Short mmCIF file of C-alpha atoms and ligand atoms in Angstrom, two decimals:
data_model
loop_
_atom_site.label_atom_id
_atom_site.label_comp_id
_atom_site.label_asym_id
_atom_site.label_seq_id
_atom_site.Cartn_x
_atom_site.Cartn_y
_atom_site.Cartn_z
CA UNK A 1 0.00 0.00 0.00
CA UNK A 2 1.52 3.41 -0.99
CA UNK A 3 -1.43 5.70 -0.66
CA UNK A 4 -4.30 5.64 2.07
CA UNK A 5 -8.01 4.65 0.32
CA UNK A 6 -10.59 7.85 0.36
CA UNK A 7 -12.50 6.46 2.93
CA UNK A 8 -9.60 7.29 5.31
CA UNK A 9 -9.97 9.61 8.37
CA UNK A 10 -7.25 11.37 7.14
CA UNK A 11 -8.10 11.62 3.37
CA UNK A 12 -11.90 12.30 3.93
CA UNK A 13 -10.74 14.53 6.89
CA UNK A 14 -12.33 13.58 9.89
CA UNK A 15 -8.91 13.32 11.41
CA UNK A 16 -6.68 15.39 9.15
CA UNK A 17 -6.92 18.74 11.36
CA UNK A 18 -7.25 16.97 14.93
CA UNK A 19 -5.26 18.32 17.66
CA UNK A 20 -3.08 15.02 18.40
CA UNK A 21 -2.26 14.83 13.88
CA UNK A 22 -1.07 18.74 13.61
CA UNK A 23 0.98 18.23 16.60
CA UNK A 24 2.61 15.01 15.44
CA UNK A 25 3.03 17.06 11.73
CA UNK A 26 4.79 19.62 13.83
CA UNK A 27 2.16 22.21 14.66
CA UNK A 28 0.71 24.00 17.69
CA UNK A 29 -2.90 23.35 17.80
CA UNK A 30 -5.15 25.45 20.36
CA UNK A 31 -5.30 22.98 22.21
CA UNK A 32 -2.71 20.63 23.34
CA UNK A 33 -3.83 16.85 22.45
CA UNK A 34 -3.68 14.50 25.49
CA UNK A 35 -3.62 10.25 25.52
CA UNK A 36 -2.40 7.82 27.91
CA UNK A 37 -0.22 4.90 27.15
CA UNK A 38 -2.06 2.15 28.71
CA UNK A 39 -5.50 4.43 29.18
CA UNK A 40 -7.28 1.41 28.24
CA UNK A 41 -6.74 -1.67 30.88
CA UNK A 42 -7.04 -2.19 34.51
CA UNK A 43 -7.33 1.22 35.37
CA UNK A 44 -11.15 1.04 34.34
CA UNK A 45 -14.09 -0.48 35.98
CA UNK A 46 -16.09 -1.10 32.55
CA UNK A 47 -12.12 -2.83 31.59
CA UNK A 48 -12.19 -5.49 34.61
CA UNK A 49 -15.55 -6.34 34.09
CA UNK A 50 -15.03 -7.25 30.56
CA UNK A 51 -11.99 -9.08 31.35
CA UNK A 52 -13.89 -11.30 34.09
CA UNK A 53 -15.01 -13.40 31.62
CA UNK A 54 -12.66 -13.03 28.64
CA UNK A 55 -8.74 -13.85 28.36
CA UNK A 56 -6.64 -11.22 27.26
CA UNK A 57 -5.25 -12.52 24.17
CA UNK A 58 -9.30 -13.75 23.28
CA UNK A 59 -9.97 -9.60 23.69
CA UNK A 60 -7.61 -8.87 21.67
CA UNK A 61 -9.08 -10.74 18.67
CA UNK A 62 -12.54 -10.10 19.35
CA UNK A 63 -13.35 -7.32 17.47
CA UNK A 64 -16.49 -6.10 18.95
CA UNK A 65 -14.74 -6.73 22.44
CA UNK A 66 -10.80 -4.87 21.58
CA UNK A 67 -13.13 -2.37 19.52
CA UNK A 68 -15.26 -1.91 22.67
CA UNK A 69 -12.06 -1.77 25.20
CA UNK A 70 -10.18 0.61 22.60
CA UNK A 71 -13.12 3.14 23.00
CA UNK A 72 -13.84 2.85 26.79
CA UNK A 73 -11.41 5.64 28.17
CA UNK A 74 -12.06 7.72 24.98
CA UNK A 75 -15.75 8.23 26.53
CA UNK A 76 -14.71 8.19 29.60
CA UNK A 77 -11.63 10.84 29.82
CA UNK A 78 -12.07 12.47 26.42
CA UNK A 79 -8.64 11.94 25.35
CA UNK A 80 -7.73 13.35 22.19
CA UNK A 81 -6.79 9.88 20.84
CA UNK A 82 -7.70 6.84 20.98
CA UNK A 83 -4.79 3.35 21.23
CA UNK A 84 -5.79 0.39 19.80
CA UNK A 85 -6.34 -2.26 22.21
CA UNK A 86 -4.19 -5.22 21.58
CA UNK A 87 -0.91 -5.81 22.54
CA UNK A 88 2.64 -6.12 20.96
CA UNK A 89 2.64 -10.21 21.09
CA UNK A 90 -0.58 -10.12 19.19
CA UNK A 91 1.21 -10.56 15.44
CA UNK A 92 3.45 -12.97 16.53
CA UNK A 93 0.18 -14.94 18.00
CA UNK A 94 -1.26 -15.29 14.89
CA UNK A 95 1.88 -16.42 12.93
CA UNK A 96 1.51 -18.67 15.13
CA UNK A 97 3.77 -18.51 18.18
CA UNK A 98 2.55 -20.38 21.26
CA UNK A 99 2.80 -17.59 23.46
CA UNK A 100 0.08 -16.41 26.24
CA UNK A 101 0.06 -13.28 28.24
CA UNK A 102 0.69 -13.90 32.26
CA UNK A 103 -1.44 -11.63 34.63
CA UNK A 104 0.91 -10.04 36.83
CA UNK A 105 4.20 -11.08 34.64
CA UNK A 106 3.51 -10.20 30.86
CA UNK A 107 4.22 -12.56 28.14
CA UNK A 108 5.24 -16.19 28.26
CA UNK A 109 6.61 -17.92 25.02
CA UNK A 110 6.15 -21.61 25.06
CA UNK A 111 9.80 -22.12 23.09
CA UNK A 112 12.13 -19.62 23.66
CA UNK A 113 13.95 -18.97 20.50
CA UNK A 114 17.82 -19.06 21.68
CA UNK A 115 19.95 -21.16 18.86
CA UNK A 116 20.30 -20.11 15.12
CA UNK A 117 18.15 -23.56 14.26
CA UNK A 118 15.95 -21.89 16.92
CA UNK A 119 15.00 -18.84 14.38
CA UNK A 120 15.13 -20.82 11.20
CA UNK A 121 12.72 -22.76 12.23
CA UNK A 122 10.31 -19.43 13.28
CA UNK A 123 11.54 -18.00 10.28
CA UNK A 124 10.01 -20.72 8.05
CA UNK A 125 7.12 -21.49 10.34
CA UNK A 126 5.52 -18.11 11.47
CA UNK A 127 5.84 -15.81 8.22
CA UNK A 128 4.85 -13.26 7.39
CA UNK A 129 2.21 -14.47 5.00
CA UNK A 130 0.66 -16.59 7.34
CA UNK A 131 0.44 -13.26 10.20
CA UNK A 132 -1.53 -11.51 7.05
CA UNK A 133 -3.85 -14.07 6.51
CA UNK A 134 -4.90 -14.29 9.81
CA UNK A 135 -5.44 -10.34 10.30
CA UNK A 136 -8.86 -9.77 9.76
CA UNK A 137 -10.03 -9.56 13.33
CA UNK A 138 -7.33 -6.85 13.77
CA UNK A 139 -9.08 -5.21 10.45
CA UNK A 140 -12.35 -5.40 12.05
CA UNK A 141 -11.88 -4.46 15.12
CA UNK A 142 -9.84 -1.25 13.78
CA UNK A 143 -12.96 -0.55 11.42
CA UNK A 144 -15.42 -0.80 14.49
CA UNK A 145 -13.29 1.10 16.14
CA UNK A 146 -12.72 4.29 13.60
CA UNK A 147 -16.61 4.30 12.47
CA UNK A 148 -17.69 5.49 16.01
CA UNK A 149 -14.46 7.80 17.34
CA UNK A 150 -15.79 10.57 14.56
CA UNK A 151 -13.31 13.39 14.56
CA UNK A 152 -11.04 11.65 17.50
CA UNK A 153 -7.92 10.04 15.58
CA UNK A 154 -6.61 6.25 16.45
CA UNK A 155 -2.93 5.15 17.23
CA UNK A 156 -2.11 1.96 15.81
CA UNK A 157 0.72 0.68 17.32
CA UNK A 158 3.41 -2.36 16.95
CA UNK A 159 6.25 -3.67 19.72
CA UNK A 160 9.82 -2.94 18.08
CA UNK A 161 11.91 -6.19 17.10
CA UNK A 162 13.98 -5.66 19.93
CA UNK A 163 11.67 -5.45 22.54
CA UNK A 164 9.79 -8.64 20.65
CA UNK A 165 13.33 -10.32 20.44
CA UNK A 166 13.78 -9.44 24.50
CA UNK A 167 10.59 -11.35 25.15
CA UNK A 168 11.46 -14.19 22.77
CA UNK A 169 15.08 -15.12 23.62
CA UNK A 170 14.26 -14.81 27.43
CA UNK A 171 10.68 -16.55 26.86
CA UNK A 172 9.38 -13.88 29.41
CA UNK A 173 9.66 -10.96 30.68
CA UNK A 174 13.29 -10.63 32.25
CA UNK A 175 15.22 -7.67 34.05
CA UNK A 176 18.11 -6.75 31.85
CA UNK A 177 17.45 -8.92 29.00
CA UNK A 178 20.79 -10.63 28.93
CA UNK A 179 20.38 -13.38 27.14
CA UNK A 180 19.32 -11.68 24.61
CA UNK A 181 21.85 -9.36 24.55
CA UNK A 182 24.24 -12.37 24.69
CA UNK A 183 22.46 -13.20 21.35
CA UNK A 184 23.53 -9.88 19.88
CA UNK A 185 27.11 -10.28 20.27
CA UNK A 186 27.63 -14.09 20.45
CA UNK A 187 26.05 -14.66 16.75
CA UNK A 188 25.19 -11.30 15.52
CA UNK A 189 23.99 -13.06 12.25
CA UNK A 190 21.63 -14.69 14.00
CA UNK A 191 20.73 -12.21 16.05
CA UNK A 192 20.11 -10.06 12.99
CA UNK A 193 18.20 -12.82 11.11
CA UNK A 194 15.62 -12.99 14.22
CA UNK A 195 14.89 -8.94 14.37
CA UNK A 196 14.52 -8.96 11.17
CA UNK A 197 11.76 -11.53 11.32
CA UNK A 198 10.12 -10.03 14.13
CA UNK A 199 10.37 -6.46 12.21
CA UNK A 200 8.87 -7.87 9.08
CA UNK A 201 5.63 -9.46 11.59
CA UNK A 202 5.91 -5.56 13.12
CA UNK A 203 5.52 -3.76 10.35
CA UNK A 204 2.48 -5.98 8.63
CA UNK A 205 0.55 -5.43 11.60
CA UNK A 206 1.29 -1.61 11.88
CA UNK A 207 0.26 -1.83 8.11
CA UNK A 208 -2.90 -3.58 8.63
CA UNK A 209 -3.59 -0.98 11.07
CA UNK A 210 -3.01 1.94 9.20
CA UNK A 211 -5.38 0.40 6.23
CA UNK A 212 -8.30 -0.34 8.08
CA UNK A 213 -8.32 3.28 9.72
CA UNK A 214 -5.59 4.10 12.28
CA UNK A 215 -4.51 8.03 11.71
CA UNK A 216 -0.74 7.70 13.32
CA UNK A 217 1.13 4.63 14.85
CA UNK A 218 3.45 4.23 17.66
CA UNK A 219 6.50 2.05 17.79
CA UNK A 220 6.77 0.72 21.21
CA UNK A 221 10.91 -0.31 22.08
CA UNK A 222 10.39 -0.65 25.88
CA UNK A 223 13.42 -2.36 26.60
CA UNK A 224 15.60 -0.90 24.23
CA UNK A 225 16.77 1.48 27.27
CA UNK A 226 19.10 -1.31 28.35
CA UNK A 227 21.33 -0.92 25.41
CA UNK A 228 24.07 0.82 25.32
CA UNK A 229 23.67 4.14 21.86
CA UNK A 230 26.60 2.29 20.20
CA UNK A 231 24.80 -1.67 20.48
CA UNK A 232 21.33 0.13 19.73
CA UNK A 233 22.25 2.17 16.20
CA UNK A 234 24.33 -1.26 15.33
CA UNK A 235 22.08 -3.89 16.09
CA UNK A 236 18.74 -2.71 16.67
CA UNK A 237 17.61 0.65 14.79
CA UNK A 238 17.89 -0.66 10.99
CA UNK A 239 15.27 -3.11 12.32
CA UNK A 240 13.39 -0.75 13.84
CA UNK A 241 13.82 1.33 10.73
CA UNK A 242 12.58 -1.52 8.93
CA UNK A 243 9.52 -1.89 10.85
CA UNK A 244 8.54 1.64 10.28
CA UNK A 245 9.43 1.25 7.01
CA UNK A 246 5.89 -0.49 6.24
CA UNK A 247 3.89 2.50 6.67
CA UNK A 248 6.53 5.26 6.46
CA UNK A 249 5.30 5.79 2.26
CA UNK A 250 1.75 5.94 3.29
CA UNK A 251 0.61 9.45 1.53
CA UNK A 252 -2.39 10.96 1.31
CA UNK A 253 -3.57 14.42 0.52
CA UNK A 254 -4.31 16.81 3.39
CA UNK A 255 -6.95 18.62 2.55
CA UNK A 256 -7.32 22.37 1.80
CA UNK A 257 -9.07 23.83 4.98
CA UNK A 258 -9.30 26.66 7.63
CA UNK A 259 -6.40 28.55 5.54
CA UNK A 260 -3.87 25.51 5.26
CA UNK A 261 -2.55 24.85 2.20
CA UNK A 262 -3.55 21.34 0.66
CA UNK A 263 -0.17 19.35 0.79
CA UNK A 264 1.07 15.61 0.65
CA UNK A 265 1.71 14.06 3.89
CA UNK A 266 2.79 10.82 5.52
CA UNK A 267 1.00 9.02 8.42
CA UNK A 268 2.83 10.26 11.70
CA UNK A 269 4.98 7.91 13.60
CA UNK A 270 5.60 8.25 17.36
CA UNK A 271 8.98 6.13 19.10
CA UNK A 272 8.94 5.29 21.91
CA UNK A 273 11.02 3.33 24.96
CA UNK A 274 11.68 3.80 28.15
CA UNK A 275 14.59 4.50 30.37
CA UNK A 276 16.07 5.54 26.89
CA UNK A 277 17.05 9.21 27.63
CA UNK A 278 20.79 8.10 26.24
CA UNK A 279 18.71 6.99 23.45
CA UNK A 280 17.28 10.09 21.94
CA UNK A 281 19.06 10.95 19.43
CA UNK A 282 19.31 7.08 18.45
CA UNK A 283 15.41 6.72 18.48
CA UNK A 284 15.01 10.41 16.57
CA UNK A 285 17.44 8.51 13.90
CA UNK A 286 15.13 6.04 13.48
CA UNK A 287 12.99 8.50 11.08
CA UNK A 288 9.71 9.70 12.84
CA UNK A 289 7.21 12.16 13.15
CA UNK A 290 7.83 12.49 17.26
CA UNK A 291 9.78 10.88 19.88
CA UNK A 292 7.62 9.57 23.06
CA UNK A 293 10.01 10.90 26.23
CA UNK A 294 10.11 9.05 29.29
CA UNK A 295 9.69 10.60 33.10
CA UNK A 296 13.33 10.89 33.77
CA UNK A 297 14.55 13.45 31.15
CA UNK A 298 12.76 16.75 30.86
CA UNK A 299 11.45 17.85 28.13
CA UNK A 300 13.48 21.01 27.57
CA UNK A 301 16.40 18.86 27.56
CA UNK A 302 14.83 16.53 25.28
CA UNK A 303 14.08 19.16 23.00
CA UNK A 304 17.40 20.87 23.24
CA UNK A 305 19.45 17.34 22.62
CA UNK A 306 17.49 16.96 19.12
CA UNK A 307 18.56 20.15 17.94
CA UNK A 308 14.83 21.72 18.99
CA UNK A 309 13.34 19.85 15.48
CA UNK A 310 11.27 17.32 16.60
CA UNK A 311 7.54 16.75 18.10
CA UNK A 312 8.15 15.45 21.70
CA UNK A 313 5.49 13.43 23.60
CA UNK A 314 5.34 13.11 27.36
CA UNK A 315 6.17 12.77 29.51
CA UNK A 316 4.30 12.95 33.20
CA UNK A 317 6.02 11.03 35.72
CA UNK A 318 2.99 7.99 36.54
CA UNK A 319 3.59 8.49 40.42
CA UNK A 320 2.21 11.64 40.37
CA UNK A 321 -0.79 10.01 39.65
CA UNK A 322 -1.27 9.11 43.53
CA UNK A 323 -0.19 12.43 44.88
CA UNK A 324 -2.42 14.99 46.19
CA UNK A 325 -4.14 17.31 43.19
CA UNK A 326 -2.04 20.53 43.54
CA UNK A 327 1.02 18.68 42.91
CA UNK A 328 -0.22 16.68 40.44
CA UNK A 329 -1.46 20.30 38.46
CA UNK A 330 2.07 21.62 39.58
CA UNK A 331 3.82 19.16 37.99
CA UNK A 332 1.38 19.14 35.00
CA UNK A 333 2.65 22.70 34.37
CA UNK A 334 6.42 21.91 34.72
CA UNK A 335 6.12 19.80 31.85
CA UNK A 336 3.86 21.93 30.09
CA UNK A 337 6.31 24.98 30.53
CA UNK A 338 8.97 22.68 29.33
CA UNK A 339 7.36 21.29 26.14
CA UNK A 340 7.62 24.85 24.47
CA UNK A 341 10.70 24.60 23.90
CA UNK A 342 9.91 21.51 21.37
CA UNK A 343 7.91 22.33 18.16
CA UNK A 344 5.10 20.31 19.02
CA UNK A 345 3.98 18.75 22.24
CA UNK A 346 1.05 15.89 22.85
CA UNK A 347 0.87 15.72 26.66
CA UNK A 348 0.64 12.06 27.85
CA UNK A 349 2.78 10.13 30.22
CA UNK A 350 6.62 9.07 30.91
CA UNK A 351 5.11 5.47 30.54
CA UNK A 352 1.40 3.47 31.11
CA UNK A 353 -0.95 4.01 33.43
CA UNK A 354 -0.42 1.92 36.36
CA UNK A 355 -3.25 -0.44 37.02
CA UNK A 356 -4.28 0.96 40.45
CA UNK A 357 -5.12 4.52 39.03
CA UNK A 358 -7.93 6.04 40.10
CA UNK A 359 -9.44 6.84 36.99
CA UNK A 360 -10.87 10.13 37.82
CA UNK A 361 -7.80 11.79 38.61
CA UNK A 362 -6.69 10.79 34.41
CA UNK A 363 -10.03 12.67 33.79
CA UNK A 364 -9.60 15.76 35.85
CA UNK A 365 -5.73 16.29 34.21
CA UNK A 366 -7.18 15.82 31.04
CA UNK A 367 -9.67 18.94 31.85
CA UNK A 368 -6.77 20.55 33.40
CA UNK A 369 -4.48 20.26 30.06
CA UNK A 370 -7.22 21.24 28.04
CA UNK A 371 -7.94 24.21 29.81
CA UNK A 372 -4.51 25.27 30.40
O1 LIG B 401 -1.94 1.56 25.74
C1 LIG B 401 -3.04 1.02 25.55
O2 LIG B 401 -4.07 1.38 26.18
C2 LIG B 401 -3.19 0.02 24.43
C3 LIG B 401 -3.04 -1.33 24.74
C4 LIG B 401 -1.69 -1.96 25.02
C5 LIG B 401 -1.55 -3.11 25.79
N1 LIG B 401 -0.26 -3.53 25.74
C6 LIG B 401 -2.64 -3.79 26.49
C7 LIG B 401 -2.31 -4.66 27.63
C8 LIG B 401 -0.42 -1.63 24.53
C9 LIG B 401 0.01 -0.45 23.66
C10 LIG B 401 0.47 -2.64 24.99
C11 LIG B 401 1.91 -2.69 24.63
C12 LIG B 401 2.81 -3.55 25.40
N2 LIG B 401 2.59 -4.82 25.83
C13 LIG B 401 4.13 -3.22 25.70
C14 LIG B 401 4.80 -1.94 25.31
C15 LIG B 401 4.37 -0.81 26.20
C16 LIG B 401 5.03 -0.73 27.53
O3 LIG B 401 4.33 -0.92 28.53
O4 LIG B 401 6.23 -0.46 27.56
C17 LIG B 401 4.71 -4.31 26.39
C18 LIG B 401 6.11 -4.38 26.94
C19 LIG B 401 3.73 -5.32 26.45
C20 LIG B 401 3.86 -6.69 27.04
C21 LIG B 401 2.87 -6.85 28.13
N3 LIG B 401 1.55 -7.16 27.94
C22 LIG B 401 3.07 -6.66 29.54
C23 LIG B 401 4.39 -6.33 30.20
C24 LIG B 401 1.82 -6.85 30.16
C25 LIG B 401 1.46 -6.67 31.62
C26 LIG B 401 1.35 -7.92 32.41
C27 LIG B 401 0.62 -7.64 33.70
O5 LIG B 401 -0.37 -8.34 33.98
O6 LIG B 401 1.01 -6.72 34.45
C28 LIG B 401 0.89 -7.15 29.14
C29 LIG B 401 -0.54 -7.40 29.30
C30 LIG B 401 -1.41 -6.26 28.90
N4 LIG B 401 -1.34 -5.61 27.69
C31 LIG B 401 -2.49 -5.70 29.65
C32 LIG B 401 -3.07 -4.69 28.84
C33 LIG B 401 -4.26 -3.85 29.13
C34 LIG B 401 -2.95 -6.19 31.01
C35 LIG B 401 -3.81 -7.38 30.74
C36 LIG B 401 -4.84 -7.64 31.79
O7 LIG B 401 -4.52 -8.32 32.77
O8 LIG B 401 -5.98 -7.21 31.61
#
């Protein structure tokens, strides 16, 4: 696909001018556009009750049900976006990895892929092919999903290979991901030949996204803050790159309105990982529309390390979440005060919303933002 079909958000312009697209293009809309990684989950009443009688990988490929959970803090919060509810093993489940997601741990891979016989053998089994043949509850639910946001725009989103490979080496979640950072230097064709597999699953589900409606994507590299800038620009960002590179030639035609010039554009990108403030100018190389900042390195920093050029998103530290309102609003303004100095800002967090949020306080700061 190299152009978006007219029945696209952003080609029939529902989404085109939204406050969360200009900002990722690079503008400063009246009013700053506000999501939360993670808004949709535990956090939410209407979210537990759902999952009390439906596994979380069955959600995810229910359409009515991930189209349902996608929209729930949308109502609830009104957010300026919404994030596709599904999560970043999703693709490689239907491939057709045996791999479940854990409550409490994360996900849990049935054969940890550790030799080079190890990723032939995923190579050959769980193509890419068979992931796109198997996509049409992701369609659907996206479809579901964009027909009742109206004007509100959705993030599609895929996990980077090496955040996939982290997962997949270790077969769970781990602390420092060493063995797969063993991987990376004990048999760095290997290692190279597995994220480029899981970059090529990446970017056909960010691409199936994208067709069936999503308005921007996000690349999420969570653990890519345990590599050092020199391992992460050598064996990690030309998969990355790659994985991006599936929607990256998406054009369509934004349209002439409200005094801005019709002009070609590309679907915006957002990068994202966390404890990756070494990382910036690593993830920025990457190619996208904004980089997604974590808690620990202000924004004014951020902005000034990338040369003051490049859409930031962020970054509210999640513990705030629990403290009393008047810090929580002070702090909201630190970061908002910061954020000028970038080009573009979308307010959201340094990383998800922890599951014991009270959701009501992620309501009030998004009244708070908006009327700031
Ligand atoms: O942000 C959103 O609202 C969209 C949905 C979303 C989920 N996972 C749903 C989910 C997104 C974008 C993800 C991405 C994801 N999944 C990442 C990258 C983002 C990040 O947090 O850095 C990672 C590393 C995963 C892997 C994963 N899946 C973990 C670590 C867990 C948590 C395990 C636990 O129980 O604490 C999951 C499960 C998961 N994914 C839940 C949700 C809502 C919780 C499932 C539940 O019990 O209901």
């Amino acid at each position: 696909m190299n152009s978006l079909p007219a029945s696209h958000p952003l080609v029939d312009g529902r989404t085109s001018d939204a406050p969360l697209i200009r900002a990722l293009h690079g503008h400063r809309p009246e009013r700053i556009p506000v999501w939360f990684m993670r808004q949709a989950g535990r956090s939410l009443p209407e979210y537990r009750s759902i999952r009390a009688d439906h596994r979380m990988l069955d959600a995810c490929v229910n359409p009515e049900l991930a189209s349902e959970i996608t929209l729930q803090p949308v109502r609830r919060h009104g957010v300026d976006a919404a994030v596709f509810f599904s999560d970043i093993v999703v693709p490689l489940k239907l491939a057709g990895v045996d791999v479940d997601l854990v409550a409490g741990r994360g996900p849990v891979f049935a054969d940890p892929v550790r030799s080079a016989a190890d990723v032939r053998r995923c190579r050959a089994e769980f193509t890419a092919d068979r992931l796109r043949a198997a996509l049409d509850p992701v369609r659907d639910a996206v479809r579901l999903t964009v027909a009742q946001l109206g004007g509100t725009p959705l993030i599609g989103f895929a996990g980077a290979p090496f955040t996939l490979a982290a997962y997949l080496v270790e077969g769970g979640p781990s602390r420092d991901h060493l063995r797969a950072r063993t991987l990376m230097h004990a048999d760095p064709e290997t290692w190279r030949e597995l994220l480029d597999w899981a970059a090529e699953l990446s970017g056909v589900f960010l691409e199936a996204q994208v067709e069936a409606g999503a308005s921007a994507v996000q690349l999420f590299d969570s653990w890519a803050g345990s590599l050092s800038a020199a391992d992460y620009r050598a064996h990690v960002a030309p998969a990355s790159r790659r994985t991006l590179d599936a929607v990256r030639d998406i054009a369509y035609r934004h349209p002439l309105r409200d005094g801005y010039a019709a002009c070609e554009e590309t679907v915006p990108a957002i990068h994202f990982a966390v404890g990756s403030g070494h990382l910036l100018e690593e993830l920025a190389a990457v190619g996208v529309s904004a980089i997604g900042v974590d808690w620990r390195t202000p924004l004014d920093e951020a902005s000034r390390r990338l040369g003051d050029t490049v859409p930031l998103q962020g970054n509210l530290d999640p513990a705030y979440l629990g403290a009393p309102p008047e810090r929580l609003a002070a702090h909201l303004d630190d970061v908002l005060r910061r954020g000028t100095r970038a080009p573009a800002h979308v307010l959201n967090l340094g990383h998800g919303v922890p599951p014991e949020t009270d959701p009501d306080v992620l309501t009030r700061l998004v009244e708070l933002a908006h009327a700031r």
